[in-house]
mmCIF file of C-alpha atoms in Angstrom:
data_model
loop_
_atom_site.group_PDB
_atom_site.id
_atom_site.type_symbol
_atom_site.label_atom_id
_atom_site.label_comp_id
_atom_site.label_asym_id
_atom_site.label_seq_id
_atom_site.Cartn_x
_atom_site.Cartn_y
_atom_site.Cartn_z
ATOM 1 C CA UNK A 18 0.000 0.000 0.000
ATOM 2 C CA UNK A 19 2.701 2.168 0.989
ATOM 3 C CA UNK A 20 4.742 1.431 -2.434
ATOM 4 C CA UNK A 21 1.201 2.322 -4.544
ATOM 5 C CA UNK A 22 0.932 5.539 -2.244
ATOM 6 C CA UNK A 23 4.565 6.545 -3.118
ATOM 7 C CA UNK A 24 3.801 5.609 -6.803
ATOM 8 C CA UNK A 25 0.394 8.128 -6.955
ATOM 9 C CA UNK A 26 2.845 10.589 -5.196
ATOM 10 C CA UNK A 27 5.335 11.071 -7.367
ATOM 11 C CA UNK A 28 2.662 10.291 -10.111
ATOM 12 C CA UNK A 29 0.972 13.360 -8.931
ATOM 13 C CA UNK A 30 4.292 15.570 -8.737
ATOM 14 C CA UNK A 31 5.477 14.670 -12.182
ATOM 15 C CA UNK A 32 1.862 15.986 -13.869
ATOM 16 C CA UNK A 33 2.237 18.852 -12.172
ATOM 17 C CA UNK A 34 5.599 19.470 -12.879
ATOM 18 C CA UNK A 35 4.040 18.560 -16.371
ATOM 19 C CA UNK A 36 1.508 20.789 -16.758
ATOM 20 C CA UNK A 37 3.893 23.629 -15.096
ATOM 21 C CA UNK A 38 6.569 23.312 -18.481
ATOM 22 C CA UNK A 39 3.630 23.279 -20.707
ATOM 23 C CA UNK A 40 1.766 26.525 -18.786
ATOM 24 C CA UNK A 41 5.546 28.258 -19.134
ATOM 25 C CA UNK A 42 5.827 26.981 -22.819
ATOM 26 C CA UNK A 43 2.212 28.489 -23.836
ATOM 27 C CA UNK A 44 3.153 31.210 -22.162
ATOM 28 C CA UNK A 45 6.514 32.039 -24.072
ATOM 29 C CA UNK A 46 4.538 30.724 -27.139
ATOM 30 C CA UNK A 47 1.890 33.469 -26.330
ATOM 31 C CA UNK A 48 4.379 35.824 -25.760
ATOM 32 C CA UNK A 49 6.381 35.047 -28.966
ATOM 33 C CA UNK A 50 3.152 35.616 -30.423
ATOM 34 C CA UNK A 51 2.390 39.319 -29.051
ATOM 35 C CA UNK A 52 5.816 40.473 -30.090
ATOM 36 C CA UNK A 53 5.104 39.217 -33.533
ATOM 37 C CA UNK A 54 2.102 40.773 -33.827
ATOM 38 C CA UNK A 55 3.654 44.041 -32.041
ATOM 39 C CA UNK A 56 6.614 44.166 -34.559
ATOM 40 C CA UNK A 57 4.248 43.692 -37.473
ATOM 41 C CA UNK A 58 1.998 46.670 -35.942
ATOM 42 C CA UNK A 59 5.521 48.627 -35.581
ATOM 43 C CA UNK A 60 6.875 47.788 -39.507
ATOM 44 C CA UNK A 61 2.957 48.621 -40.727
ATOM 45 C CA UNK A 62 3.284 52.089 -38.543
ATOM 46 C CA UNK A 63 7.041 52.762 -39.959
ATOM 47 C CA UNK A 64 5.627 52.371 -43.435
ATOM 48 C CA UNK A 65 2.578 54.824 -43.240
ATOM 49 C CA UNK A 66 4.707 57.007 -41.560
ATOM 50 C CA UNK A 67 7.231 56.762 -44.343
ATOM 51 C CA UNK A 68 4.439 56.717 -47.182
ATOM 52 C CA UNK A 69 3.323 59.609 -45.349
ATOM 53 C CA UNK A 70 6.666 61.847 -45.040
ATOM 54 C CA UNK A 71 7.232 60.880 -49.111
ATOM 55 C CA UNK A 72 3.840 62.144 -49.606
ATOM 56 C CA UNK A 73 4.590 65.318 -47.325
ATOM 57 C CA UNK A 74 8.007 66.017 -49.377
ATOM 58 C CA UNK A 75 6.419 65.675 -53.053
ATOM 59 C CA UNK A 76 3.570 68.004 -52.108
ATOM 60 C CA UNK A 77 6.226 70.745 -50.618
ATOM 61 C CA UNK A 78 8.203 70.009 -53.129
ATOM 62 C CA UNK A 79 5.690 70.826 -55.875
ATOM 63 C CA UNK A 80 3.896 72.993 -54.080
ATOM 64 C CA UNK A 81 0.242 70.974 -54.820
ATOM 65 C CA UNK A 82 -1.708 68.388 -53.496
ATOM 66 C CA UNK A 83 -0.786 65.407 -55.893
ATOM 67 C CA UNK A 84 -2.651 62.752 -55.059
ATOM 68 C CA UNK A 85 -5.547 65.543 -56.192
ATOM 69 C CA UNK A 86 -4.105 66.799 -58.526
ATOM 70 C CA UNK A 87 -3.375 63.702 -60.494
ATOM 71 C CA UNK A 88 -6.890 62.751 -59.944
ATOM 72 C CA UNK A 89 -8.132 65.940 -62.089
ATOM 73 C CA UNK A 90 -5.533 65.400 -64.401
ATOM 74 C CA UNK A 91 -6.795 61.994 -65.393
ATOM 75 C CA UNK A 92 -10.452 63.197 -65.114
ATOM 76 C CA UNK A 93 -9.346 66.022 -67.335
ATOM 77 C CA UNK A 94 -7.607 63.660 -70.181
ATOM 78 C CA UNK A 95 -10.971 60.745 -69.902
ATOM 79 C CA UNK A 96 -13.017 63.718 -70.676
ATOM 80 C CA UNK A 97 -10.836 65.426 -73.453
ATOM 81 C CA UNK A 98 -10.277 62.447 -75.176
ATOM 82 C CA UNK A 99 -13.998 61.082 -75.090
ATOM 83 C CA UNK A 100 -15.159 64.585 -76.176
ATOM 84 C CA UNK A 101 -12.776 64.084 -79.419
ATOM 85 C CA UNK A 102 -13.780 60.802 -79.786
ATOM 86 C CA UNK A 103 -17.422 61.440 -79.950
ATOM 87 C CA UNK A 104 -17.238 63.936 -82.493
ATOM 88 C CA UNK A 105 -15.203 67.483 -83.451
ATOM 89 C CA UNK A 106 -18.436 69.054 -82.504
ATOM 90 C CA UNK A 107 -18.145 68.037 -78.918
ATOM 91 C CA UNK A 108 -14.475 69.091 -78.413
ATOM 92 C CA UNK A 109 -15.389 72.375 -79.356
ATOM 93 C CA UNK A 110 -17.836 72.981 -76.866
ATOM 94 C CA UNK A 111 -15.685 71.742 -74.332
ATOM 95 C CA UNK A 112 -13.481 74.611 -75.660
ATOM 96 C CA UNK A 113 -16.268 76.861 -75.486
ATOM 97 C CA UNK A 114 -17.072 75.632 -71.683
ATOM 98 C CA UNK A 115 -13.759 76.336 -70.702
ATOM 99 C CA UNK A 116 -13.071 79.285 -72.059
ATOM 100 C CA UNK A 117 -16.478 81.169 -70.597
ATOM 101 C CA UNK A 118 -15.232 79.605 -67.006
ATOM 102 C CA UNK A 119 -11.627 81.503 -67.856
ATOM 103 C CA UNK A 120 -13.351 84.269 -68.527
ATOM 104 C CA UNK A 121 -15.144 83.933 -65.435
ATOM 105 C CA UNK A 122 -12.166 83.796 -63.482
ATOM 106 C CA UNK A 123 -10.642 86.597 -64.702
ATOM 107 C CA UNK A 124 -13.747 88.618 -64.181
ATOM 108 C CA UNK A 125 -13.343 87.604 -60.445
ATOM 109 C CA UNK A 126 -9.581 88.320 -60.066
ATOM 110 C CA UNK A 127 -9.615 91.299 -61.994
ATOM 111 C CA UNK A 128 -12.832 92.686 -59.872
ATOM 112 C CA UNK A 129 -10.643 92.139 -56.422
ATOM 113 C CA UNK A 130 -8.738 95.054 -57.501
ATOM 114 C CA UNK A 131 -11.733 97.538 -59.135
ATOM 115 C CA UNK A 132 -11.201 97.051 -62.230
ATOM 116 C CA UNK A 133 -14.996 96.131 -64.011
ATOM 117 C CA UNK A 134 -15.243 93.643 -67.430
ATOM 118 C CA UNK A 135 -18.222 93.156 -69.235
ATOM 119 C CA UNK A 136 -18.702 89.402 -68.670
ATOM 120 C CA UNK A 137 -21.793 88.382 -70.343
ATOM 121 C CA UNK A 138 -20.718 90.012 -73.222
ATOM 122 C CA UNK A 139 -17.285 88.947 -73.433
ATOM 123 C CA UNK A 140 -18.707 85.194 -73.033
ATOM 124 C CA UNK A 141 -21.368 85.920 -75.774
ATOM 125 C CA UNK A 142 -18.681 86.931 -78.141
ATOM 126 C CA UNK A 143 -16.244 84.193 -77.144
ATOM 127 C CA UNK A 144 -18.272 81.757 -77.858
ATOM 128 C CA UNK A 145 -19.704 83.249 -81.139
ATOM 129 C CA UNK A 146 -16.302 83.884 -82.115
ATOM 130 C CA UNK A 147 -15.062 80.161 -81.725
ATOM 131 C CA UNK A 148 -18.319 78.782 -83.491
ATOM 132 C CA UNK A 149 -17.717 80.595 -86.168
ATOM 133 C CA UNK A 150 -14.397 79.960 -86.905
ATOM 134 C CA UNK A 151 -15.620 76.571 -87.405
ATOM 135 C CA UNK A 152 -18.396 76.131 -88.626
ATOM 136 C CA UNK A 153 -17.940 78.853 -91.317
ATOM 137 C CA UNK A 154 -16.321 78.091 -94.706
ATOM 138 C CA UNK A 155 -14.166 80.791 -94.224
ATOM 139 C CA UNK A 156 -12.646 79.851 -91.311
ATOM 140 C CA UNK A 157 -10.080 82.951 -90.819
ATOM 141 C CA UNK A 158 -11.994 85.399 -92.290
ATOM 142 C CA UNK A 159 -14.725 84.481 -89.232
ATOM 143 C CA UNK A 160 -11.754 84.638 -86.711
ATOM 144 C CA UNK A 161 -10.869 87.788 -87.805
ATOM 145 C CA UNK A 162 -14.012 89.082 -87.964
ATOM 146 C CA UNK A 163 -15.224 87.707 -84.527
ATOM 147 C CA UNK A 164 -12.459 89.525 -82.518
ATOM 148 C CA UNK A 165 -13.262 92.525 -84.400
ATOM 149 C CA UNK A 166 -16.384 92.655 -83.505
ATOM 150 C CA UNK A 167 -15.762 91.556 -79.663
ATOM 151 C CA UNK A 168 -13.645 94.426 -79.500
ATOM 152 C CA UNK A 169 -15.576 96.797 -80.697
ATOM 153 C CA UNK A 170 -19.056 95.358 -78.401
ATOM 154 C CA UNK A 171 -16.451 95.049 -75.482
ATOM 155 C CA UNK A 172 -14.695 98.736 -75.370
ATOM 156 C CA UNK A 173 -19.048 99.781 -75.867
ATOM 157 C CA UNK A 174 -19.858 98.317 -72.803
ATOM 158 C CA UNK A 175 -16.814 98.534 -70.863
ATOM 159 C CA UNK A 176 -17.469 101.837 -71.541
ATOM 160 C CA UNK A 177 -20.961 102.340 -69.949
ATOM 161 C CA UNK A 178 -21.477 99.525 -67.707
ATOM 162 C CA UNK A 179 -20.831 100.766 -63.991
ATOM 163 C CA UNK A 180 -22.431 98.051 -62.343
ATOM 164 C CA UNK A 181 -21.506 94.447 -61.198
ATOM 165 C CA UNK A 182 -23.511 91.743 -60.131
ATOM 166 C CA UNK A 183 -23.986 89.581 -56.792
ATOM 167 C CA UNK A 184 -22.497 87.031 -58.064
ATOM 168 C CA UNK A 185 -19.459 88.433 -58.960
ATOM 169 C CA UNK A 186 -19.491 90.582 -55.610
ATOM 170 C CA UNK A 187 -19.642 86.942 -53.576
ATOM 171 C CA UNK A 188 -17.109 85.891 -55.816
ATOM 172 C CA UNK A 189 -14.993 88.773 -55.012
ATOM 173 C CA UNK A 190 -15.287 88.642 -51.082
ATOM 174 C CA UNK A 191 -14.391 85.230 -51.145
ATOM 175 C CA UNK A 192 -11.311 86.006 -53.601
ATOM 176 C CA UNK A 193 -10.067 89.084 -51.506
ATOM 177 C CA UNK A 194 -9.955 86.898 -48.164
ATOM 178 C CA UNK A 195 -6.589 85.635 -50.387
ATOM 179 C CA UNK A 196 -5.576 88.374 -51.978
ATOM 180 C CA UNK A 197 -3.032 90.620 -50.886
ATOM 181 C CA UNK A 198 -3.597 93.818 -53.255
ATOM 182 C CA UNK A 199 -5.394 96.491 -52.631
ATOM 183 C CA UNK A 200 -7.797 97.847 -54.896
ATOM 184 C CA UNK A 201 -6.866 100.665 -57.771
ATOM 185 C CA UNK A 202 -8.450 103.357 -58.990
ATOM 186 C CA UNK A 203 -11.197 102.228 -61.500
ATOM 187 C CA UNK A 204 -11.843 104.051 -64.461
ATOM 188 C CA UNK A 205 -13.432 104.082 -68.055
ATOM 189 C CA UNK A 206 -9.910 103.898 -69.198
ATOM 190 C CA UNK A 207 -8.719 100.851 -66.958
ATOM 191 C CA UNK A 208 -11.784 99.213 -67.451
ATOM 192 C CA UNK A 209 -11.781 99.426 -71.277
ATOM 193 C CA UNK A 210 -7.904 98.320 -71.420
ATOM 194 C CA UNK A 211 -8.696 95.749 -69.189
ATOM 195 C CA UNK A 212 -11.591 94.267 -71.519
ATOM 196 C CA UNK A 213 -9.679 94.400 -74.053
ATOM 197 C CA UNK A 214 -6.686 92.817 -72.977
ATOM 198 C CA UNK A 215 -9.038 89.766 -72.018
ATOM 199 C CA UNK A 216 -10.174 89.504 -75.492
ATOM 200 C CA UNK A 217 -6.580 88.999 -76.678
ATOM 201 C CA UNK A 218 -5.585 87.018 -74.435
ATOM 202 C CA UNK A 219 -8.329 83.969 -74.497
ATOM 203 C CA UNK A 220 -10.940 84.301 -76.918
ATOM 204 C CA UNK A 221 -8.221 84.968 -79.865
ATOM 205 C CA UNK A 222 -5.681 82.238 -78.658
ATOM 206 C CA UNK A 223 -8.477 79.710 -78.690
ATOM 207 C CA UNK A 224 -10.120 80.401 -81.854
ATOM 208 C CA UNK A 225 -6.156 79.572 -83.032
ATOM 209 C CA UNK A 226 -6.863 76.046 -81.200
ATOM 210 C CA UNK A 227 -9.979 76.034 -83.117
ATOM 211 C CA UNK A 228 -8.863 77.241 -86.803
ATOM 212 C CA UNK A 229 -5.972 74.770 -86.764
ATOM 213 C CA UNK A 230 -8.412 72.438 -86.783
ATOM 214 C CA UNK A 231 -11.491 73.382 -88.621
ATOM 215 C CA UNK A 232 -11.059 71.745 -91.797
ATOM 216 C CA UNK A 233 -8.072 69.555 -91.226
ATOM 217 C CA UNK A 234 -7.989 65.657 -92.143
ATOM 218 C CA UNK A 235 -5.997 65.707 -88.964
ATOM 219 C CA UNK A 236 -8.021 67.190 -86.367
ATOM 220 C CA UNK A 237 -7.746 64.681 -83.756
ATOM 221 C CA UNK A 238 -3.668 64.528 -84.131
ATOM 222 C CA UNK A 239 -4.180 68.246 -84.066
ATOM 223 C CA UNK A 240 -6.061 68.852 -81.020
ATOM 224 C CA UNK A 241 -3.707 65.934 -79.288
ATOM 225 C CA UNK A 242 -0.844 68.402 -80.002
ATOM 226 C CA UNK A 243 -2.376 71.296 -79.016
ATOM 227 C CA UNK A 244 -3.719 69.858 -75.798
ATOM 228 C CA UNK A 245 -0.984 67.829 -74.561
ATOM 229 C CA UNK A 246 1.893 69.067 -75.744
ATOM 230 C CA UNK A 247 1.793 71.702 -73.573
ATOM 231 C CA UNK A 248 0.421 69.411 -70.661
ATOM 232 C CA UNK A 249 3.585 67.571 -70.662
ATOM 233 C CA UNK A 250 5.850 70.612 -70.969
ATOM 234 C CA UNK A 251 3.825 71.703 -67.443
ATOM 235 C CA UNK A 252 4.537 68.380 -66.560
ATOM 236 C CA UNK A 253 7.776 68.037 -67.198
ATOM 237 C CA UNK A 254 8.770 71.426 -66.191
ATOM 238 C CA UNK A 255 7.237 70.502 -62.103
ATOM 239 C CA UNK A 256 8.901 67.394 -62.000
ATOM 240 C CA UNK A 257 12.578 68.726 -62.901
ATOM 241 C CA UNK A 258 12.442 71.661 -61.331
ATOM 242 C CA UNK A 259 11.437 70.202 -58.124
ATOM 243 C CA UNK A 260 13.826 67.563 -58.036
ATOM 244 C CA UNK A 261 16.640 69.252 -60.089
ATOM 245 C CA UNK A 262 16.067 72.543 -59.921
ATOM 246 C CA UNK A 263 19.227 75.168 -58.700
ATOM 247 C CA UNK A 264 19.338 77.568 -61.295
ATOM 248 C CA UNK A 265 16.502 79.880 -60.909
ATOM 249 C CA UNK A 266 14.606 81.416 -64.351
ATOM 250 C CA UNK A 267 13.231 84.455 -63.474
ATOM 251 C CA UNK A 268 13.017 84.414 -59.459
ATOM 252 C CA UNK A 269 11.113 88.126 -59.396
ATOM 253 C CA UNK A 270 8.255 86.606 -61.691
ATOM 254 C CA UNK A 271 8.388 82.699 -60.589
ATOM 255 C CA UNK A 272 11.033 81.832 -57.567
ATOM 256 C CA UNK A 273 10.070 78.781 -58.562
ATOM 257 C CA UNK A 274 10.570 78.290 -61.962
ATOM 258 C CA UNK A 275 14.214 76.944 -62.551
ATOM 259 C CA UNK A 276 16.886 76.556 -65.584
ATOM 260 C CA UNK A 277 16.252 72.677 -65.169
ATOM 261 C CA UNK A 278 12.447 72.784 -65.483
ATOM 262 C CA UNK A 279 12.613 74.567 -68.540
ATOM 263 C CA UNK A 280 15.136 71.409 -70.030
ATOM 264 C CA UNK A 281 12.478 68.801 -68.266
ATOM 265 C CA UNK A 282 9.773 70.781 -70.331
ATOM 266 C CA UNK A 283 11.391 70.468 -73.657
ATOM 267 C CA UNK A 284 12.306 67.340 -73.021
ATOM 268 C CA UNK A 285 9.274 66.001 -71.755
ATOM 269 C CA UNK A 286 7.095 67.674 -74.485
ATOM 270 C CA UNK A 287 9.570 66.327 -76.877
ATOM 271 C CA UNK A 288 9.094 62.886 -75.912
ATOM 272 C CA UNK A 289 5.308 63.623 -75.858
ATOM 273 C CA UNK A 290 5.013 64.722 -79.663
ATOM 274 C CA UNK A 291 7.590 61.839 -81.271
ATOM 275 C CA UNK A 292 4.313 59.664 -79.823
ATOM 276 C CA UNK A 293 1.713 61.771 -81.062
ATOM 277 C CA UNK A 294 3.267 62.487 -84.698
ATOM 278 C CA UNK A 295 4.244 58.829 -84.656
ATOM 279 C CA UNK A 296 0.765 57.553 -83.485
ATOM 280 C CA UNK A 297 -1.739 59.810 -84.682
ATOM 281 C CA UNK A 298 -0.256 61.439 -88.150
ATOM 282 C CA UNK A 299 0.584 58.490 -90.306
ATOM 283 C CA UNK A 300 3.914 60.047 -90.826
ATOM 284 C CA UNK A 301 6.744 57.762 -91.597
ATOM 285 C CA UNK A 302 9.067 58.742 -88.658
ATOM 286 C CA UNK A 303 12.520 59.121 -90.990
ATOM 287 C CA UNK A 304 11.182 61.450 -93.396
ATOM 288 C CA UNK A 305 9.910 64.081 -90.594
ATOM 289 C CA UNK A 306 12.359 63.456 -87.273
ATOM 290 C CA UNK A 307 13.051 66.932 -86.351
ATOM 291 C CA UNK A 308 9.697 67.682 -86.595
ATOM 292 C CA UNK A 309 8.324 66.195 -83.035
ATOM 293 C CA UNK A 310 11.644 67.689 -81.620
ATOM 294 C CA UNK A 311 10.925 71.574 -82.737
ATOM 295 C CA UNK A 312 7.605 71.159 -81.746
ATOM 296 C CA UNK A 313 8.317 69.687 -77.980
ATOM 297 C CA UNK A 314 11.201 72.708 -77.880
ATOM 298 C CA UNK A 315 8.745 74.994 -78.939
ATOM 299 C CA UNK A 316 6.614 74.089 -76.362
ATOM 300 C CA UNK A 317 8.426 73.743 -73.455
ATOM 301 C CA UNK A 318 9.619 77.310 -74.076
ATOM 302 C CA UNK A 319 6.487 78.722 -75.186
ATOM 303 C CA UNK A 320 4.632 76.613 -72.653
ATOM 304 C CA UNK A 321 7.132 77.968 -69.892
ATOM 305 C CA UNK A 322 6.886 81.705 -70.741
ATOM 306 C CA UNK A 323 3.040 81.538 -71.117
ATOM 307 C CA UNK A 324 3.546 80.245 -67.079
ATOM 308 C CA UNK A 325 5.556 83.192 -66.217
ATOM 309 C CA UNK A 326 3.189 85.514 -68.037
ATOM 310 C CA UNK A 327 0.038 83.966 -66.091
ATOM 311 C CA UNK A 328 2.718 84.304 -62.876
ATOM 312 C CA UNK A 329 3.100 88.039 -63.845
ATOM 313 C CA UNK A 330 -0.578 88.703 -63.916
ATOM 314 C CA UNK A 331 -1.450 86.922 -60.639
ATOM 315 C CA UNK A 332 1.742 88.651 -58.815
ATOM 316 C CA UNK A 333 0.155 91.918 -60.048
ATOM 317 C CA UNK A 334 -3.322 90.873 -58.946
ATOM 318 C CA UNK A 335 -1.952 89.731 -55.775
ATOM 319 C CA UNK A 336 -3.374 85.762 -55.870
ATOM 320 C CA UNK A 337 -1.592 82.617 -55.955
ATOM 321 C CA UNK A 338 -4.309 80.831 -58.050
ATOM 322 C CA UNK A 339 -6.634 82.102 -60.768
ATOM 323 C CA UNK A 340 -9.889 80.227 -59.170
ATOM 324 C CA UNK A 341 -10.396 76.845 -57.523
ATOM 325 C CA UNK A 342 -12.797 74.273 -59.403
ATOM 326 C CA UNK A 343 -9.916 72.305 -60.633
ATOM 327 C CA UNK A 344 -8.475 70.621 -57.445
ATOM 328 C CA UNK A 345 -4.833 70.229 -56.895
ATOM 329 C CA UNK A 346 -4.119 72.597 -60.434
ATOM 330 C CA UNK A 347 -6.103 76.021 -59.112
ATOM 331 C CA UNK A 348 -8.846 77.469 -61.453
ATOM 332 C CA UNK A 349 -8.987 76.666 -65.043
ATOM 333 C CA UNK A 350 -6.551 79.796 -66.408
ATOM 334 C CA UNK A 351 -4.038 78.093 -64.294
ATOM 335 C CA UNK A 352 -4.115 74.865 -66.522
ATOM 336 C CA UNK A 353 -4.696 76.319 -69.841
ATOM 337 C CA UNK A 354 -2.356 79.786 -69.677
ATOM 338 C CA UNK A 355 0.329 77.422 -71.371
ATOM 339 C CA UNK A 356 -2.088 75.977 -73.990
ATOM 340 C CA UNK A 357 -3.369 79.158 -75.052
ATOM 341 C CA UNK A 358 0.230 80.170 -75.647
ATOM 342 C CA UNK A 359 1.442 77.236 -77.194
ATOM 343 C CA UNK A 360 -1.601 77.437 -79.670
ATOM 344 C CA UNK A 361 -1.056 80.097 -82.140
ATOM 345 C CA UNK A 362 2.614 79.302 -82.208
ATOM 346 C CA UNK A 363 1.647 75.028 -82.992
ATOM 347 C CA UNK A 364 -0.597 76.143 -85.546
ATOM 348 C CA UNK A 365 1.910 78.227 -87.442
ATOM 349 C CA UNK A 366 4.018 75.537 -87.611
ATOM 350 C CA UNK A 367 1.617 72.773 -88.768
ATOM 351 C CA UNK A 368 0.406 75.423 -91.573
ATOM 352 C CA UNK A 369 4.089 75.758 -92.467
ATOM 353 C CA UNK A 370 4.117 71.836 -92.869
ATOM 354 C CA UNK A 371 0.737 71.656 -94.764
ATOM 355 C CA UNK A 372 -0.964 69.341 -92.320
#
């Protein structure tokens, strides 16, 4: 009895010694387990944080929102593209469209500082101007005659219209909250100038868009050109300068502008129109080479001083951005000043050519 006591003794002892080793080995097993699962939670932390700073440095370095601002790029390119692939007519009101909300925007910024432009009548004659030139068979002549006759209608009203709308005036408290000039001294004068400066500047520029390709067996190659060629020199020019930039441009206009975004520009645009002309234009490559590089120089210079000139105007005006609806770009000016440039200047050359 004594022996079989001893036996359930030490029987006893040994299972709990047992189930002590297996408590500490679940134990160290569970604890294994938590600093896995705390070193995974630590690596997924270190890379948000580091997704996070590289996110923080491209948006300082660029000065934009990207992850918006590629966003309304691609919107922007889906819509352009559909628009020319449902038919000429419906790129050209999408030219229309955006050149009434450019004219809107200057009407704002200009208004921040007192200075008064007939906007209903400036989009009236836009658009006029720009259906004209293609739907007439004289396609210049209607150009021509279109600006004329904006001018003329403008410097009329500019001339007698004293009021301004509360539309424009909500627009123009919410625009002076980030301006930093002060208003001038309206007058018939300023006013007039003003008007007709804005005529120049965007209804004539994009009835060149529009003539270059009114009439053209290569409208679509055309409008890629004149769209996206200057697109890419914007695109090139942000990149390089932010990255590579040292040599500043012209640091009283743009500090930001550099020596280096001007060559990423070119070269980018460059690039962009060997694709195009290659693509688009049925061209055998060998018998036209230089011709996708002038026109990606051209446009990264063009493109670049059409930037600075835009810069110029909103320095004066005392904004950063022309308006807002286009999210991580500014207001629609701010994409197109290099387009509207780039324009008369790609159309000049593809009349040279004959195409």
């Amino acid at each position: 009895m004594e022996q079989q006591s001893d036996g359930i003794v030490e029987s006893s002892k040994s299972n709990i010694a047992q189930g002590s080793i297996d408590e500490k080995v679940v134990s160290s097993s569970s604890s294994n387990n938590e600093s896995s699962c705390d070193n995974n939670s630590n690596t997924q932390n270190n890379s948000n944080n580091s997704s996070h700073e590289t996110l923080t440095d491209i948006n300082r370095r660029t000065g934009r929102n990207m992850p918006q601002a590629i966003a309304t790029a691609a919107l922007l390119v889906v819509v352009i593209i559909a628009c020319l692939i449902i038919s000429r007519d419906a790129f050209i009101i999408l030219i229309a469209l955006f050149m009434v909300g450019a004219l809107w925007e200057l009407h704002v910024d200009f208004a921040t500082i007192g200075l008064r432009i007939p906007f209903v009548v400036l989009s009236i004659c836009s658009v006029v101007t720009i259906l004209a030139t293609y739907y007439s068979k004289w396609h210049a002549i209607a150009m021509a005659s279109g600006i004329t006759a904006s001018l003329i209608l403008t410097v009329v009203f500019a001339t007698f219209n004293s009021t301004i709308s509360a539309r424009t005036l909500q627009a123009v408290e919410k625009k002076l909250q980030k301006s930093s000039q002060s208003t001038i001294n309206s007058s018939t004068f300023t006013n007039t100038a003003a008007s007709m400066f804005v005529i120049l500047y965007i209804p004539l520029l994009a009835s060149c868009i529009v003539l270059s390709i009114a009439g053209s067996k290569y409208a679509f190659a055309h409008a890629m050109l004149l769209v996206f060629l200057p697109a890419l020199s914007d695109t090139g020019g942000l990149f390089a300068g932010a990255w590579l930039g040292k040599h500043k441009l012209s640091p009283r206009i743009s500090p930001k502008k550099s020596v280096e975004g001007l060559i990423g520009s070119m070269l980018l645009a460059v690039i962009g129109a060997y694709i195009i002309v290659i693509s688009f234009y049925g061209m055998k490559f060998l018998d036209f080479w230089w011709l996708p590089a002038i026109m990606g120089i051209v446009s990264g210079i063009v493109g670049t001083f059409g930037d600075l000139c835009a810069s110029m105007l909103k320095r004066d005006i005392g904004i950063k951005d022309m308006g807002h609806l286009l999210k991580g770009h500014g207001g629609i000016m701010d994409r197109v000043d290099s387009i509207l440039l780039c324009g008369p200047v790609l159309m000049a050359i593809m009349k040279f050519m004959g195409i």
